[in-house]
XYZ file of C-alpha atoms in Angstrom:
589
model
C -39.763 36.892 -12.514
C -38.266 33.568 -11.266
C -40.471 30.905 -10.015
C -39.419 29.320 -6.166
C -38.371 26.054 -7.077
C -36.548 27.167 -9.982
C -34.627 29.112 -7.385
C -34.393 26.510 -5.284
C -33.023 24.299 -8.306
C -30.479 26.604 -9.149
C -29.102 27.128 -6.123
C -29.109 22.965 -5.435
C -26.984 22.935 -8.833
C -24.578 25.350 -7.802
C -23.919 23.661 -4.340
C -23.070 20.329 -6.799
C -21.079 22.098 -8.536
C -18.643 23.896 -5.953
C -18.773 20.519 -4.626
C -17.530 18.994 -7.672
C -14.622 21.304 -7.729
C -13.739 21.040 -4.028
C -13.488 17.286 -5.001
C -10.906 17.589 -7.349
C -9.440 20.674 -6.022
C -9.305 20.049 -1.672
C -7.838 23.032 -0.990
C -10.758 24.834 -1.681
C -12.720 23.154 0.701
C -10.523 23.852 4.095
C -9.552 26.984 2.424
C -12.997 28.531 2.918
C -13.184 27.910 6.537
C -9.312 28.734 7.029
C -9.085 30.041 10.728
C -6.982 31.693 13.033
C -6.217 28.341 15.106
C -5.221 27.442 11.763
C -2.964 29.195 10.865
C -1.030 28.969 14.582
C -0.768 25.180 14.210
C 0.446 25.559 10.190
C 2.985 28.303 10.805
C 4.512 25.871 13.623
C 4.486 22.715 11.937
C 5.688 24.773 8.766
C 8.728 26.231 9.980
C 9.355 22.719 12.206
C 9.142 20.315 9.197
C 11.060 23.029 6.476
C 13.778 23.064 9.041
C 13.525 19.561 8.916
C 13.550 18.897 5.685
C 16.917 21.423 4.695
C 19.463 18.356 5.742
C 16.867 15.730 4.940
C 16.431 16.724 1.321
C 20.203 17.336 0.763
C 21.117 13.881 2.424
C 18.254 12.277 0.094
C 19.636 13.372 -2.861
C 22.825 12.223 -2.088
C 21.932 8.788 -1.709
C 19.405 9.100 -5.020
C 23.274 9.702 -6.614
C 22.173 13.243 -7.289
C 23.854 16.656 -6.023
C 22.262 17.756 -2.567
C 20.513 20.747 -4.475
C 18.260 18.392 -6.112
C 16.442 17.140 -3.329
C 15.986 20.813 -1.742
C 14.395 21.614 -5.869
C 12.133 18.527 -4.798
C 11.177 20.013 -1.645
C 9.431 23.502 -3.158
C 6.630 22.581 -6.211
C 5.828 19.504 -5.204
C 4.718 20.117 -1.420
C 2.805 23.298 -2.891
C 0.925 21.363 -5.552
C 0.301 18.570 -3.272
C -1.670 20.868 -0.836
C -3.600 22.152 -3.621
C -4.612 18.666 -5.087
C -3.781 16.434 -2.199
C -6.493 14.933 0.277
C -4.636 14.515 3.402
C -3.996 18.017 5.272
C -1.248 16.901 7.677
C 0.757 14.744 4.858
C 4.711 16.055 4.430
C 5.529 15.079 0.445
C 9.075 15.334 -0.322
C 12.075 13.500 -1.112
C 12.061 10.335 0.925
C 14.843 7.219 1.592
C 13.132 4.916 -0.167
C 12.317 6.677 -3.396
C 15.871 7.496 -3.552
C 17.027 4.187 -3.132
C 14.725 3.011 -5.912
C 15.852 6.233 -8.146
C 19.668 5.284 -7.831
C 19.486 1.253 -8.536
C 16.845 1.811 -11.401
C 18.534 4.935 -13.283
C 21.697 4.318 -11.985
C 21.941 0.778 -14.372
C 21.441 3.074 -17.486
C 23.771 6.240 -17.011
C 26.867 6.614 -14.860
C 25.363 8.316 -11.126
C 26.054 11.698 -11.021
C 26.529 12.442 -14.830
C 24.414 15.113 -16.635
C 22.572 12.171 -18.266
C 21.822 10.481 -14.236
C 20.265 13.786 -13.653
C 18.253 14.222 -16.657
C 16.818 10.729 -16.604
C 15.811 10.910 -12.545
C 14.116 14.161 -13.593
C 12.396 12.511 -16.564
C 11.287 9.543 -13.989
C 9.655 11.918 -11.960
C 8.028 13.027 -14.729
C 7.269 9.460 -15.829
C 5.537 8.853 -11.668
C 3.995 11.747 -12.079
C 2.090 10.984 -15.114
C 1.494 7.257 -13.677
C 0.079 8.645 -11.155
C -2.294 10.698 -12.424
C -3.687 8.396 -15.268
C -4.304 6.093 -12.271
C -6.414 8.373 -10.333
C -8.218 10.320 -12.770
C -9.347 6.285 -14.315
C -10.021 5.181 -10.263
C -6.976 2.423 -10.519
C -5.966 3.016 -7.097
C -6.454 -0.593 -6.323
C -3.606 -1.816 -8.523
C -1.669 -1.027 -5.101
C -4.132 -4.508 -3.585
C -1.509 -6.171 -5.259
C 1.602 -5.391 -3.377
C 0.715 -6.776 0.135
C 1.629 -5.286 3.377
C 3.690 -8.500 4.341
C 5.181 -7.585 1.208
C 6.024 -4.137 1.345
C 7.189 -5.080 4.880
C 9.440 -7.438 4.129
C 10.676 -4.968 0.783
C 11.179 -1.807 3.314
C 13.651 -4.357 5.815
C 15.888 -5.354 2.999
C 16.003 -1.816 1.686
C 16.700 -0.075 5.045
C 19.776 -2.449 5.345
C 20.851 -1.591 1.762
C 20.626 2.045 2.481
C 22.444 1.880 5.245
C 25.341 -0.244 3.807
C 25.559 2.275 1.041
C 26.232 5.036 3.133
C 29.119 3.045 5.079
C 31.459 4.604 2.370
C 30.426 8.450 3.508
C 30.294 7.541 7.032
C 34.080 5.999 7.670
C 35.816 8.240 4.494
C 36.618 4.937 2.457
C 36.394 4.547 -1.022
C 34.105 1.645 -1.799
C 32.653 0.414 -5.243
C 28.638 1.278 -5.445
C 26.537 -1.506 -5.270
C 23.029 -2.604 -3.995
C 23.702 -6.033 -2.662
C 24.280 -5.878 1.208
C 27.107 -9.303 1.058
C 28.852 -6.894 -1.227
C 29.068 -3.726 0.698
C 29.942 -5.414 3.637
C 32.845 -7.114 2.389
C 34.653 -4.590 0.575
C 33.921 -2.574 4.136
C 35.767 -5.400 6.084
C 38.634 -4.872 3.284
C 39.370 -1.186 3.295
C 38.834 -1.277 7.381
C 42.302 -0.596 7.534
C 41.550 2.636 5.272
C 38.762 4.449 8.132
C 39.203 8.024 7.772
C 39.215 8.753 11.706
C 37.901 12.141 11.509
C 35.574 11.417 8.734
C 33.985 8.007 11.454
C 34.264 10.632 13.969
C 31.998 12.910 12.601
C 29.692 10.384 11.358
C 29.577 8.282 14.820
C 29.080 11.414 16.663
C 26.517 13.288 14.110
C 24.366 9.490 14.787
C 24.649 9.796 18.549
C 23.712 13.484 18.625
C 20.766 12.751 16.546
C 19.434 9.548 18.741
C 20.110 11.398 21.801
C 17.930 14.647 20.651
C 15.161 12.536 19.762
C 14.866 10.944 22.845
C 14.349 13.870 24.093
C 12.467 15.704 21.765
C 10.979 14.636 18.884
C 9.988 17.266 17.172
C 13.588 19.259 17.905
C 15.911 19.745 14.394
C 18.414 17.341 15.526
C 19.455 16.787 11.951
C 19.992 20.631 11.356
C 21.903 20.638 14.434
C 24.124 18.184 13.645
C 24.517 19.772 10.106
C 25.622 22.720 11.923
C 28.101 21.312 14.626
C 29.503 19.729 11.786
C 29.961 22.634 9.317
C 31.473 24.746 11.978
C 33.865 22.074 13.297
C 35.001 20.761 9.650
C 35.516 24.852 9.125
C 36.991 25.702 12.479
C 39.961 23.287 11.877
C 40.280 22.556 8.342
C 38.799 18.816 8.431
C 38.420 19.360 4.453
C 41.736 19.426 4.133
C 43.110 16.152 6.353
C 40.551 13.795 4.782
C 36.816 15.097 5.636
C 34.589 14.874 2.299
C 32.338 17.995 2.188
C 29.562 18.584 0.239
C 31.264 21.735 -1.925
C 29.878 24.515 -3.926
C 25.806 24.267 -3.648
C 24.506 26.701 -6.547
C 22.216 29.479 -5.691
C 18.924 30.499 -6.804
C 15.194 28.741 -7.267
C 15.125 26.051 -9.772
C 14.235 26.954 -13.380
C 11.124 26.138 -15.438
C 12.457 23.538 -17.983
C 10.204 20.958 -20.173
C 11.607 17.596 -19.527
C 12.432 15.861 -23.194
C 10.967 12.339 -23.142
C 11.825 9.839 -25.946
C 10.560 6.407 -26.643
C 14.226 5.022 -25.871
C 14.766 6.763 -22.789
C 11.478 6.153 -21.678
C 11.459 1.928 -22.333
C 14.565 2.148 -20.261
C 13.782 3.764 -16.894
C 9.922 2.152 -17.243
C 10.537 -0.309 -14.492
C 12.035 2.417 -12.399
C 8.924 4.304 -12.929
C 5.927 1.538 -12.013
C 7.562 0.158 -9.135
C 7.859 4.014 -7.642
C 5.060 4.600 -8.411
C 3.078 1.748 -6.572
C 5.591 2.004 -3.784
C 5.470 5.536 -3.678
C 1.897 5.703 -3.393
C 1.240 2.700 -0.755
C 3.935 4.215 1.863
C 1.520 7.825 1.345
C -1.530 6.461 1.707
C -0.708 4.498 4.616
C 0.243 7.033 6.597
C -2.237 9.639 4.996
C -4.959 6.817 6.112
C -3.459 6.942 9.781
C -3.518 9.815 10.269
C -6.832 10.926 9.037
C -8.066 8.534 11.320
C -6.664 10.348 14.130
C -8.221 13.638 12.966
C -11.764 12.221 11.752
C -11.262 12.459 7.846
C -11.685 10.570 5.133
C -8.936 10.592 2.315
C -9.603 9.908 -0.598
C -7.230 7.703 -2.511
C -7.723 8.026 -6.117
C -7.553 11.619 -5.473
C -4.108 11.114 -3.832
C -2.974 9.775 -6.735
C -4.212 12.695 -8.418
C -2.125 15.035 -5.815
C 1.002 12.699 -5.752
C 1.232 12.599 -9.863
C 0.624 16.207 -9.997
C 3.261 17.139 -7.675
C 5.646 14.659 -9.349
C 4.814 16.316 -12.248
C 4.934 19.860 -11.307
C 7.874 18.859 -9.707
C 9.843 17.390 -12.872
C 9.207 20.787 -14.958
C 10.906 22.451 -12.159
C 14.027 19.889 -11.727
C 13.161 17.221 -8.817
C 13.415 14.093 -8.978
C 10.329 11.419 -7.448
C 9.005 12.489 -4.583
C 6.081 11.007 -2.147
C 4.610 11.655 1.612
C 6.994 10.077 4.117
C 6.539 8.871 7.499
C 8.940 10.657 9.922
C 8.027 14.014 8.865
C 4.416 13.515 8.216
C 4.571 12.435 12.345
C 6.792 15.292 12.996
C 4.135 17.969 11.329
C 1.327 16.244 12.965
C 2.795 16.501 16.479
C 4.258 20.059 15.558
C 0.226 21.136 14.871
C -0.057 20.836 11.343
C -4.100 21.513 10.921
C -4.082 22.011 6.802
C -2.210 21.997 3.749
C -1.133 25.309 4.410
C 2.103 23.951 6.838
C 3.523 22.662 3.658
C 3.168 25.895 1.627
C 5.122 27.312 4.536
C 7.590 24.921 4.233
C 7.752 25.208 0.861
C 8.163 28.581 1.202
C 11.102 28.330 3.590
C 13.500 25.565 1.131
C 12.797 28.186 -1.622
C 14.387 30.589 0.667
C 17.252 28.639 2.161
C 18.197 28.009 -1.663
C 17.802 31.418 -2.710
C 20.153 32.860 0.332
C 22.067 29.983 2.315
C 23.302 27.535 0.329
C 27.004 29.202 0.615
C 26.273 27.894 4.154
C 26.819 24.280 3.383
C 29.976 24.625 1.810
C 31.817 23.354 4.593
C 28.957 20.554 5.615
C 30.694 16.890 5.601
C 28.925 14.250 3.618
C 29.601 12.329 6.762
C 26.463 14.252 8.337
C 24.144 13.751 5.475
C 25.396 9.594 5.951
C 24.621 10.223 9.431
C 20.962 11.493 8.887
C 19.900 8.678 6.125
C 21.463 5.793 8.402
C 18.950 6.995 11.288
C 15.879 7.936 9.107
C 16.418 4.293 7.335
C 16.527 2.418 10.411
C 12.801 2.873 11.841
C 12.179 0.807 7.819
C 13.554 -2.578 9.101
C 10.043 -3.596 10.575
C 10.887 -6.116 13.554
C 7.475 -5.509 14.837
C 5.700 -6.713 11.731
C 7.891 -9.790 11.310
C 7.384 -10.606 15.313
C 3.383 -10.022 14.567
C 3.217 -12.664 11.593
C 5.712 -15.334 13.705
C 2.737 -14.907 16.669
C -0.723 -14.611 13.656
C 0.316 -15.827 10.126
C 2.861 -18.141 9.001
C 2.022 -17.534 5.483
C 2.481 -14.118 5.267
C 5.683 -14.088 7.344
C 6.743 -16.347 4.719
C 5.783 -14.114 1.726
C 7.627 -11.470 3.906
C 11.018 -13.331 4.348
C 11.086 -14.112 0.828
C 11.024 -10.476 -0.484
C 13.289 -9.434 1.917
C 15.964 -12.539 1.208
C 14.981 -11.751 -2.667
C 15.434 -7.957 -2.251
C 18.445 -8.235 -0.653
C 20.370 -11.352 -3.209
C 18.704 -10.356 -6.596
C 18.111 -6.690 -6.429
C 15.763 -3.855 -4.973
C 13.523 -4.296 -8.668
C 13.659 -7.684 -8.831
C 12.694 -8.346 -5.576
C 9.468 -5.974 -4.775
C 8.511 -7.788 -8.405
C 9.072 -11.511 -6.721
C 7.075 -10.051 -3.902
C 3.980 -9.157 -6.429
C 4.303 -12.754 -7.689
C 3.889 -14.274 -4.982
C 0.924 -11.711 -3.587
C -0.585 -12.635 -6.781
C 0.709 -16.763 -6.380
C -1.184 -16.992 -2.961
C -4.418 -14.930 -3.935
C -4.433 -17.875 -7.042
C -3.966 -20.495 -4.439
C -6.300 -19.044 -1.872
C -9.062 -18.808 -4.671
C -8.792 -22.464 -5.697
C -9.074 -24.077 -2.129
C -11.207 -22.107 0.094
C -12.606 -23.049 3.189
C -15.941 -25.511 3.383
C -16.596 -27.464 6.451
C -19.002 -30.095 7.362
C -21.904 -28.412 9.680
C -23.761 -30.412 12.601
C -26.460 -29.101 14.935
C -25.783 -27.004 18.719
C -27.925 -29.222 20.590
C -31.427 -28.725 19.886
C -30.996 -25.342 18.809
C -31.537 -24.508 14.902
C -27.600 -23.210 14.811
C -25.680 -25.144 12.894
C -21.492 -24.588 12.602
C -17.950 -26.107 11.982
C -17.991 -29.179 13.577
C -14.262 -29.145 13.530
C -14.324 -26.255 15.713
C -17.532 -27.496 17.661
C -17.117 -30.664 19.577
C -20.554 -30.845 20.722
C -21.729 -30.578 17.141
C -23.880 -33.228 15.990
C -24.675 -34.597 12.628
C -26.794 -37.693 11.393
C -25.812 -40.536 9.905
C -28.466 -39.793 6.417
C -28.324 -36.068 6.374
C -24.906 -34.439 5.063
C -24.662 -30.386 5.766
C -21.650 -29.215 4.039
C -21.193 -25.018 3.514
C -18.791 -23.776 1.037
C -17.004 -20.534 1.833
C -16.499 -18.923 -1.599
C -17.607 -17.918 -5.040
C -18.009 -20.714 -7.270
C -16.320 -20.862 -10.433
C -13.909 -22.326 -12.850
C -10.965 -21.924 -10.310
C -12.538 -24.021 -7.332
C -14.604 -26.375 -8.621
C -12.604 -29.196 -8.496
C -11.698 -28.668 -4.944
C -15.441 -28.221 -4.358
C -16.834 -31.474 -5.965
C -13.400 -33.629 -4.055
C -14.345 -32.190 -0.577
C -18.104 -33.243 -1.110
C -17.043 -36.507 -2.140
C -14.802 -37.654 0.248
C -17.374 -36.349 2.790
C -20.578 -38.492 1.032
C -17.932 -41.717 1.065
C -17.572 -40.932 4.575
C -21.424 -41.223 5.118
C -21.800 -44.418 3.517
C -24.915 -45.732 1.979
C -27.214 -44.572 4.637
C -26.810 -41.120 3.453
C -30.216 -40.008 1.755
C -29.692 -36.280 2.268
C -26.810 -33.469 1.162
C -27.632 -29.820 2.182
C -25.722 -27.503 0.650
C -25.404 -24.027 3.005
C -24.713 -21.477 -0.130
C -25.038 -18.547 2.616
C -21.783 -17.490 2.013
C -21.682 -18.218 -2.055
C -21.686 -15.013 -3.360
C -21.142 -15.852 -7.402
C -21.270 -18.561 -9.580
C -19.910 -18.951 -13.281
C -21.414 -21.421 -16.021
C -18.211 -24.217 -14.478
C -19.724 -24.106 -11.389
C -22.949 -24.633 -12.773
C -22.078 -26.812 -14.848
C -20.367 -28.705 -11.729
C -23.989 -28.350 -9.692
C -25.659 -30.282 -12.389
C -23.317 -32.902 -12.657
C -23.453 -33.317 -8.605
C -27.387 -33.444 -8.624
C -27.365 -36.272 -11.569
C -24.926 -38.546 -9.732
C -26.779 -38.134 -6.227
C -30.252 -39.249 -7.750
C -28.385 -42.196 -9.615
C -27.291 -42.639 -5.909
C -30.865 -42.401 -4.545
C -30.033 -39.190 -2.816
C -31.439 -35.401 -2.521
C -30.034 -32.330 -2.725
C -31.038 -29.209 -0.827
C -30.175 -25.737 -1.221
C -29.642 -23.886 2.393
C -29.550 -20.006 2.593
C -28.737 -19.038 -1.458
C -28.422 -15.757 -1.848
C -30.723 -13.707 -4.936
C -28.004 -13.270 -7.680
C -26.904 -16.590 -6.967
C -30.339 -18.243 -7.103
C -31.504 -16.389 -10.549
C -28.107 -17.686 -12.534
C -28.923 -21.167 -11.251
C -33.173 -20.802 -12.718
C -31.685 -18.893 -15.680
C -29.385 -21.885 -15.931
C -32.020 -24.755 -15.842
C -30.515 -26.146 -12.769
C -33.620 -26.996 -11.156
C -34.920 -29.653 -13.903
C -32.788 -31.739 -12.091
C -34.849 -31.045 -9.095
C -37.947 -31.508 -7.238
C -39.929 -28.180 -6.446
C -38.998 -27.141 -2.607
C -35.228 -27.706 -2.911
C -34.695 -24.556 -1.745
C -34.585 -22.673 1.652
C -33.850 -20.311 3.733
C -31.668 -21.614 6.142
C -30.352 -24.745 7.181
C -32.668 -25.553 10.180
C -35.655 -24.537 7.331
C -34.143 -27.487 5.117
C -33.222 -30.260 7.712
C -37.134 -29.273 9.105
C -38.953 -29.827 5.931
C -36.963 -33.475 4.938
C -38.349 -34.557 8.489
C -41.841 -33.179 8.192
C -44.450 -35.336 6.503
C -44.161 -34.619 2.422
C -41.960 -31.762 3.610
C -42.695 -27.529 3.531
C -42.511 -27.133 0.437
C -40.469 -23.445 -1.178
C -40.946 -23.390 -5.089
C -38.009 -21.705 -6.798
C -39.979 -17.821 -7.500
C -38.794 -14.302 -8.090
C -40.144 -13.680 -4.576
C -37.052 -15.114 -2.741
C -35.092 -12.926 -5.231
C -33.947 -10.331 -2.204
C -32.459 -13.108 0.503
């Protein structure tokens, strides 16, 4: 007979362990509790954001240089295993403008776009994400996205919207333009052929843009883009557009996509590498951003290592059945949110209905005008160029508007991969900079009060003439320590010889490395040849133990350390001074 608490055990073990699998396997844990209400909300959003996504994925692929069916293959596997593994329950992952972009400048400079080799390598760097991906979530390397900043990615996004945009001039007016990725470029052999404008081929276009705006305006969450696809099908059918001019899509083949193992050799693989980090990271920061915002709306938590988990298994998944990258994207993750997504069951519905518009319509789009698909990129791509951010930075940080406005002019005259990678570099450039100059500030006393602050930002701050109070905002380490033995200089010079007293406020000194050690003895020896003391002011534990462990106190009298400022600048004007010995007992401050 079992004993109570080894019940009680047993039962706590099983509870860690369905919790354990809910972790890496979310779908179990809304699953469970799956309710009516539910599945109201889902079967709405479902149906809204698969209707949705029908012209969306076809016009994606298109501008990823692929045939449309591709992005309605990446609009099946990859939303279903994303709902399975994926944190966020109102997240729509699918093809997506950007990704596409990326896909057709980084594969597109190793095989001709649209060749059986294009297709083969954009499926292999879905693959390649997808793997990414996953080795960064299942090892927790989710921060390696720190490093692309949001000025950054702002300023990345901008130039890229206009490049999309310019590249679909050629589909929009009917003219026959060379491909290329730099904006100057597009718009100049434009301004050449203008004379070449396909009228009912701009006709279409112009109109399928105006019907979309004006739809949205009036309802967000309507199809507009389906509608236009329609309008436009049965007009370029009704009077034979195809044959005065009107580019249409063509023969779309039938039937779900096939299981098939993508090949992957070393070669191939060295080539489309680049292609495959920088969709990756940029893939991943545009889903979690808006996975973040809207679980914040909802009262969730996502998590994002497991997101990476979800994204690189739906990449993945994805790949074996022929789609190219794929990620969450903004417009329809808003559109199934305000359409009453509640779970990852509204993308299994969509899923559900691309597998069905492939298996049964596609004869529809025959007559569908690439025009259309031109049409619904150039107004999905324009909510990317980010005026709001840039007007934001002009108003709150010069810096980062700069950081911006250098991706953007790089992404736009070098190339989409070489500028998100000058972007990094200088993410990385200023974090460097940051690091070696941080802010210190001289301190002075609030009236008689025992605060003490900036008295560059406190007029009425006073200091005295033989007591320094300097507080140094940072870590300090090899990095800094130069910057943090000139600022205490110039401000002892400033002091003159009547100075008999430096307090150091290490309140917000979080670390210190054997340099800046090494830079704290050196300090204390030349302000005792000088005749003055040092105190220590508000030094936190691990701080204070690598300074003992270091010997740093044989350079100084017992009671050189305090609690707080006002404790310090208290005990140098009391008689002999209140004495603090340096003990294990101040360890926890």
């Amino acid at each position: 007979m079992k004993r109570p608490y080894m019940d009680n055990y047993e039962n706590k073990q099983t509870m860690k362990s369905k919790s354990s699998i809910t972790k890496f396997i979310p779908i179990l844990d809304w699953v469970r509790s799956y309710s009516g209400e539910d599945a109201k909300g889902d079967l709405n959003a479902g149906i809204t954001v698969g209707i949705m996504l029908i012209p969306q994925g076809m016009a994606y692929a298109m501008l990823a240089g692929l045939p449309p069916i591709y992005g309605l293959y990446a609009s099946i596997v990859p939303l279903i295993l994303y709902a399975i593994f994926g944190t966020s329950r109102q997240l729509a992952v699918g093809p997506v403008a950007m990704v596409s972009l990326l896909v057709l400048a980084g594969v597109g400079e190793v095989a001709e776009v649209g060749s059986d080799r294009f297709i083969q390598l954009a499926i292999m760097t879905a693959m390649g994400v997808g793997l990414f991906q996953l080795f960064m979530g299942v090892f927790r390397m989710g921060f390696l996205v720190n490093f692309l900043s949001h000025p950054v990615l702002s300023g990345f996004t901008s130039a890229a919207a206009l490049i999309i945009g310019g590249s679909q001039l050629k589909n929009l007016l009917g003219i026959d333009i060379p491909r290329t990725n730099y904006v100057h470029e597009i718009l100049i052999n434009t301004f050449q052929k203008i004379g070449e404008i396909d009228s009912f081929t701009a006709a279409i276009g112009i109109g399928s843009i105006a019907t979309i705006i004006l739809l949205r305006k009036w309802k967000k969450t309507f199809p507009s883009a389906l509608v236009v696809v329609g309008l436009g099908t049965i007009v370029t059918y009704a009077f034979g557009l195809n044959g005065h001019g009107v580019a249409i899509v063509g023969n779309i083949p039938e039937g779900l996509p096939g299981f098939e193992l993508t090949s992957m050799n070393w070669a191939d693989l060295e080539l489309i590498f680049p292609t495959i980090l920088v969709i990756s990271l940029v893939g991943y920061m545009e889903s979690i951003a808006v996975a973040k915002a809207i679980a914040n709306k909802h009262g969730y938590k996502v998590d994002p290592n497991q997101e990476l988990i979800g994204l690189g298994a739906a990449n993945i998944g994805g790949a074996l059945f022929q789609s190219y990258p794929t990620t969450g994207g903004f417009s329809r993750t808003a559109v199934n949110d305000q359409a009453g997504s509640r779970t990852g069951m509204a993308s299994i519905i969509s899923a559900v209905i691309i597998a069905l518009t492939v298996l049964f319509l596609t004869p529809l789009f025959y007559y569908l005008p690439s025009a259309v698909l031109a049409a619904i990129i150039m107004v999905a791509v324009a909510g990317l160029f980010d005026t709001h951010e840039m007007k934001h930075l002009w108003r709150t940080d010069k810096r980062d508007l700069a950081m911006l406005v250098i991706t953007f002019i790089a992404t736009l005259a070098l190339g989409i991969e070489e500028g998100i990678a000058i972007g990094v570099l200088i993410s990385l450039g200023m974090v460097i900079y940051s690091s070696t100059k941080p802010h210190s500030t001289e301190l002075g006393r609030l009236g008689e009060t025992k605060n003490f602050r900036n008295v560059n930002r406190y007029k009425e701050a006073r200091t005295e003439e033989e007591i320094l109070i300097y507080r140094f905002d940072s870590q300090l380490y090899f990095a800094n320590v130069e910057h943090f033995r000139n600022t205490v200089d110039r401000l002892i010079e400033r002091k003159g010889e009547k100075l008999k007293l430096v307090v150091l406020d290490a309140s917000a000194m979080n670390s210190i490395d054997s340099t800046g050690v090494h830079a704290l003895k050196e300090l204390i020896k030349d302000l005792k040849e000088r005749g003055i003391e040092l105190y220590f002011a508000g030094t936190i534990g691990p701080v204070r133990d690598k300074l003992k462990v270091c010997g740093i106190t044989e350079g100084l009298t017992i009671g050189n350390f305090y609690f707080d400022v006002a404790d310090s600048i208290d005990a140098y004007k009391s008689e002999g001074g209140l004495e603090r010995e340096f003990s294990p007992v101040q360890t926890n401050i």
